[in-house]
CSV table of C-alpha atoms in Angstrom, one decimal:
chain,number,residue,atom,x,y,z
A,312,ASP,CA,0.0,0.0,0.0
A,313,ALA,CA,1.4,3.4,-1.0
A,314,GLY,CA,0.0,5.2,1.9
A,315,VAL,CA,-1.4,8.8,1.8
A,316,ILE,CA,0.4,10.8,-0.9
A,317,GLN,CA,0.7,14.6,-0.7
A,318,SER,CA,2.1,17.0,-3.1
A,319,PRO,CA,4.1,19.1,-3.3
A,320,ARG,CA,6.3,18.3,-0.3
A,321,HIS,CA,7.5,21.9,-0.1
A,322,GLU,CA,6.0,25.1,-1.4
A,323,VAL,CA,7.5,28.6,-1.2
A,324,THR,CA,5.5,31.4,-2.7
A,325,GLU,CA,4.9,35.1,-2.3
A,326,MET,CA,2.1,36.6,-0.4
A,327,GLY,CA,-1.1,37.0,-2.5
A,328,GLN,CA,-0.5,34.0,-4.7
A,329,GLU,CA,-2.8,31.1,-4.9
A,330,VAL,CA,-1.6,27.9,-3.3
A,331,THR,CA,-3.0,24.4,-4.1
A,332,LEU,CA,-2.1,21.4,-2.0
A,333,ARG,CA,-3.0,17.9,-3.2
A,334,CYS,CA,-3.8,14.7,-1.5
A,335,LYS,CA,-4.4,11.1,-2.6
A,336,PRO,CA,-5.9,9.0,0.2
A,337,ILE,CA,-5.4,5.3,0.7
A,338,SER,CA,-7.5,3.3,-1.7
A,339,GLY,CA,-10.7,2.1,-0.1
A,340,HIS,CA,-10.7,4.7,2.7
A,341,ASN,CA,-13.9,6.6,3.0
A,342,SER,CA,-12.8,9.5,5.2
A,343,LEU,CA,-10.3,12.3,4.5
A,344,PHE,CA,-9.0,14.9,6.8
A,345,TRP,CA,-6.9,18.1,6.3
A,346,TYR,CA,-4.8,19.3,9.2
A,347,ARG,CA,-2.5,22.2,9.8
A,348,GLN,CA,0.5,22.0,12.2
A,349,THR,CA,2.4,25.0,13.6
A,350,MET,CA,4.6,25.4,16.7
A,351,MET,CA,2.1,27.8,18.2
A,352,ARG,CA,-1.1,25.9,17.6
A,353,GLY,CA,-0.1,22.3,17.2
A,354,LEU,CA,-2.1,20.0,14.9
A,355,GLU,CA,-5.4,21.5,14.0
A,356,LEU,CA,-8.2,19.9,12.0
A,357,LEU,CA,-9.3,22.1,9.2
A,358,ILE,CA,-12.0,20.0,7.4
A,359,TYR,CA,-13.0,16.4,6.9
A,360,PHE,CA,-14.9,14.5,4.3
A,361,ASN,CA,-16.9,11.4,4.4
A,362,ASN,CA,-17.6,9.6,1.1
A,363,ASN,CA,-16.3,12.8,-0.8
A,364,VAL,CA,-18.8,15.0,1.1
A,365,PRO,CA,-17.6,17.8,3.4
A,366,ILE,CA,-18.9,17.0,6.9
A,367,ASP,CA,-17.3,19.6,9.2
A,368,ASP,CA,-15.4,22.6,7.9
A,369,SER,CA,-15.5,24.6,11.2
A,370,GLY,CA,-11.7,24.5,11.5
A,371,MET,CA,-11.2,26.3,8.2
A,372,PRO,CA,-9.7,29.7,9.3
A,373,GLU,CA,-11.4,31.9,6.8
A,374,ASP,CA,-12.9,32.3,3.4
A,375,ARG,CA,-9.5,32.3,1.8
A,376,PHE,CA,-9.3,28.6,2.4
A,377,SER,CA,-11.3,26.1,0.4
A,378,ALA,CA,-11.2,22.3,0.1
A,379,LYS,CA,-12.7,19.9,-2.5
A,380,MET,CA,-12.9,16.2,-3.0
A,381,PRO,CA,-14.1,15.6,-6.5
A,382,ASN,CA,-13.7,11.8,-6.2
A,383,ALA,CA,-12.6,9.1,-3.7
A,384,SER,CA,-9.0,9.3,-4.8
A,385,PHE,CA,-8.2,13.0,-4.8
A,386,SER,CA,-8.6,16.1,-2.7
A,387,THR,CA,-7.3,19.6,-2.8
A,388,LEU,CA,-6.8,22.4,-0.3
A,389,LYS,CA,-6.6,25.8,-1.8
A,390,ILE,CA,-5.5,29.1,-0.3
A,391,GLN,CA,-6.3,32.3,-2.2
A,392,PRO,CA,-4.9,34.8,-1.6
A,393,SER,CA,-2.1,33.4,0.6
A,394,GLU,CA,-0.7,35.3,3.6
A,395,PRO,CA,2.5,34.9,5.6
A,396,ARG,CA,0.5,33.6,8.6
A,397,ASP,CA,-0.6,30.7,6.5
A,398,SER,CA,2.9,29.3,6.7
A,399,ALA,CA,2.7,25.8,8.3
A,400,VAL,CA,2.9,22.1,7.6
A,401,TYR,CA,-0.4,20.9,6.1
A,402,PHE,CA,-1.2,17.2,6.5
A,403,CYS,CA,-3.8,15.1,4.8
A,404,ALA,CA,-5.0,11.9,6.5
A,405,SER,CA,-7.5,9.2,5.6
A,406,SER,CA,-9.3,6.5,7.5
A,407,GLU,CA,-11.4,3.5,6.5
A,408,ARG,CA,-14.7,5.0,7.7
A,409,THR,CA,-16.0,8.0,9.6
A,410,GLY,CA,-18.8,8.2,12.0
A,411,TRP,CA,-16.7,5.8,13.9
A,412,GLY,CA,-14.2,7.3,16.4
A,413,ASP,CA,-12.3,4.0,16.7
A,414,GLN,CA,-10.6,4.3,13.3
A,415,PRO,CA,-6.9,5.2,13.2
A,416,GLN,CA,-6.0,7.9,10.8
A,417,HIS,CA,-3.2,7.4,8.3
A,418,PHE,CA,-1.2,10.6,7.6
A,419,GLY,CA,0.8,11.7,4.6
A,420,ASP,CA,4.2,13.3,5.2
A,421,GLY,CA,2.7,16.8,4.7
A,422,THR,CA,3.4,19.9,2.6
A,423,ARG,CA,5.6,22.5,4.2
A,424,LEU,CA,4.3,25.8,3.0
A,425,SER,CA,6.2,29.1,3.3
A,426,ILE,CA,4.5,32.3,2.3
A,427,LEU,CA,7.0,35.2,1.9
B,676,SER,CA,-13.5,25.4,26.3
B,677,GLN,CA,-12.0,22.0,25.5
B,678,LYS,CA,-8.4,21.6,26.5
B,679,ILE,CA,-5.8,18.8,26.1
B,680,GLU,CA,-2.5,19.0,27.9
B,681,GLN,CA,0.4,16.7,27.5
B,682,ASN,CA,3.1,16.7,30.2
B,683,SER,CA,6.2,18.8,29.6
B,684,GLU,CA,7.2,19.5,26.1
B,685,ALA,CA,10.3,17.3,26.4
B,686,LEU,CA,11.2,14.1,28.3
B,687,ASN,CA,14.7,12.7,28.6
B,688,ILE,CA,15.4,9.2,29.9
B,689,GLN,CA,18.1,6.6,29.8
B,690,GLU,CA,18.0,3.6,27.6
B,691,GLY,CA,16.3,0.7,29.2
B,692,LYS,CA,14.1,2.8,31.5
B,693,THR,CA,10.4,3.1,31.2
B,694,ALA,CA,9.1,6.3,29.7
B,695,THR,CA,5.7,7.6,30.9
B,696,LEU,CA,3.9,10.3,29.0
B,697,THR,CA,0.7,12.0,30.3
B,698,CYS,CA,-2.4,13.3,28.5
B,699,ASN,CA,-4.9,15.3,30.5
B,700,TYR,CA,-8.1,16.8,29.2
B,701,THR,CA,-10.9,19.1,30.4
B,702,ASN,CA,-14.4,19.9,29.2
B,703,TYR,CA,-14.4,16.9,26.9
B,704,SER,CA,-16.0,13.4,27.0
B,705,PRO,CA,-14.1,11.4,24.4
B,706,ALA,CA,-15.3,8.0,23.4
B,707,TYR,CA,-11.9,7.0,22.3
B,708,LEU,CA,-8.3,8.1,22.9
B,709,GLN,CA,-5.5,7.4,20.5
B,710,TRP,CA,-1.7,7.8,20.7
B,711,TYR,CA,0.5,8.7,17.7
B,712,ARG,CA,4.2,8.9,17.1
B,713,GLN,CA,5.7,11.7,14.9
B,714,ASP,CA,9.2,11.8,13.6
B,715,PRO,CA,10.8,15.1,12.3
B,716,GLY,CA,9.6,15.9,8.8
B,717,ARG,CA,7.0,13.0,8.8
B,718,GLY,CA,3.3,12.7,9.5
B,719,PRO,CA,2.0,11.2,12.7
B,720,VAL,CA,1.8,7.4,12.8
B,721,PHE,CA,-0.9,5.6,14.7
B,722,LEU,CA,0.2,3.5,17.7
B,723,LEU,CA,-2.7,2.5,20.0
B,724,LEU,CA,-6.4,3.2,20.6
B,725,ILE,CA,-8.2,2.8,23.8
B,726,ARG,CA,-12.0,3.0,24.4
B,727,GLU,CA,-13.7,4.9,27.2
B,728,ASN,CA,-14.8,1.6,28.8
B,729,GLU,CA,-11.3,0.1,28.7
B,730,LYS,CA,-8.8,0.7,31.5
B,731,GLU,CA,-5.7,-0.6,29.8
B,732,LYS,CA,-4.3,-1.6,26.4
B,733,ARG,CA,-1.0,-3.2,25.5
B,734,LYS,CA,1.0,-3.7,22.3
B,735,GLU,CA,4.5,-5.1,22.6
B,736,ARG,CA,6.5,-2.6,24.8
B,737,LEU,CA,3.7,-0.1,24.8
B,738,LYS,CA,0.9,0.3,27.4
B,739,VAL,CA,-1.9,2.8,27.5
B,740,THR,CA,-4.2,3.5,30.4
B,741,PHE,CA,-7.4,5.6,30.3
B,742,ASP,CA,-9.1,7.0,33.4
B,743,THR,CA,-12.2,8.9,32.5
B,744,THR,CA,-12.7,9.9,36.1
B,745,LEU,CA,-9.3,11.6,36.3
B,746,LYS,CA,-9.7,12.6,32.6
B,747,GLN,CA,-6.2,11.3,32.0
B,748,SER,CA,-4.4,8.8,29.8
B,749,LEU,CA,-0.9,7.5,30.5
B,750,PHE,CA,1.4,6.1,27.8
B,751,HIS,CA,4.2,3.9,28.8
B,752,ILE,CA,7.2,2.6,26.8
B,753,THR,CA,9.1,-0.1,28.7
B,754,ALA,CA,12.7,-1.0,28.0
B,755,SER,CA,13.1,2.2,26.0
B,756,GLN,CA,15.5,2.4,23.1
B,757,PRO,CA,17.1,5.3,21.3
B,758,ALA,CA,14.9,4.4,18.4
B,759,ASP,CA,11.9,5.4,20.5
B,760,SER,CA,13.0,9.0,20.4
B,761,ALA,CA,10.2,11.0,18.7
B,762,THR,CA,7.3,13.2,19.5
B,763,TYR,CA,4.2,11.5,20.9
B,764,LEU,CA,0.7,12.9,20.4
B,765,CYS,CA,-2.5,12.0,22.1
B,766,ALA,CA,-5.8,12.5,20.3
B,767,LEU,CA,-9.3,12.5,21.7
B,768,ASN,CA,-12.0,11.2,19.4
B,769,THR,CA,-15.8,11.7,19.5
B,770,ASN,CA,-18.1,8.9,18.3
B,771,ALA,CA,-18.4,10.9,15.0
B,772,GLY,CA,-14.7,10.4,14.4
B,773,LYS,CA,-13.5,14.0,14.8
B,774,SER,CA,-10.1,14.1,16.5
B,775,THR,CA,-8.6,16.7,18.7
B,776,PHE,CA,-4.8,16.4,19.2
B,777,GLY,CA,-2.6,17.5,22.0
B,778,ASP,CA,0.6,19.4,21.4
B,779,GLY,CA,2.8,16.4,21.9
B,780,THR,CA,5.7,15.4,24.2
B,781,THR,CA,9.2,15.0,22.6
B,782,LEU,CA,10.9,12.0,24.1
B,783,THR,CA,14.6,11.5,23.9
B,784,VAL,CA,16.1,8.2,24.9
B,785,LYS,CA,19.9,8.4,25.6
B,786,PRO,CA,22.1,5.4,25.1
């Protein structure tokens, strides 16, 4: 199993630019999660999907952030326009099913985003 | 508001000793509690899950306890090795599957 695949691994861009982060979950997993990790705030859940449908986006910081899951094997997290305070490591995770808190989450290795 | 606290940001122990990490929470009634390991530059990796009606769970050198009265979980690594050095995160889960993570404890095992 290839695990959760995220791209790019690193992204450096200037303030105001659009940033798109990509995630391929583990095949057969029905739930997908986007997290952001910083030293100050730790690992924060931004949004999660169940069967490609967004269930809870209460962690999305503001309207500049949007996430989509057009099919079971692909999701994107977009920031437009980007700001320096968006600099963080963004993780995608998947689990076999949601609605069940006993499922472990499988994380990708993250995208390290730097906004100059 | 909900709060999760993991003991001290860093824990240093000697190889062979038992490492004990603490996860305390307030204003929360989790159905499940999970522990993850995170290495530098990598994503968290799932280790163990314990349910609210379970007192203890073991896996090889790892042991987790869950006390819903004290609102605390303890994570033990026995016979610790330098390879156990990493950051360990606890996560509280509701029945809906939404996870809230602690800030983690960085463990260093010295040879």
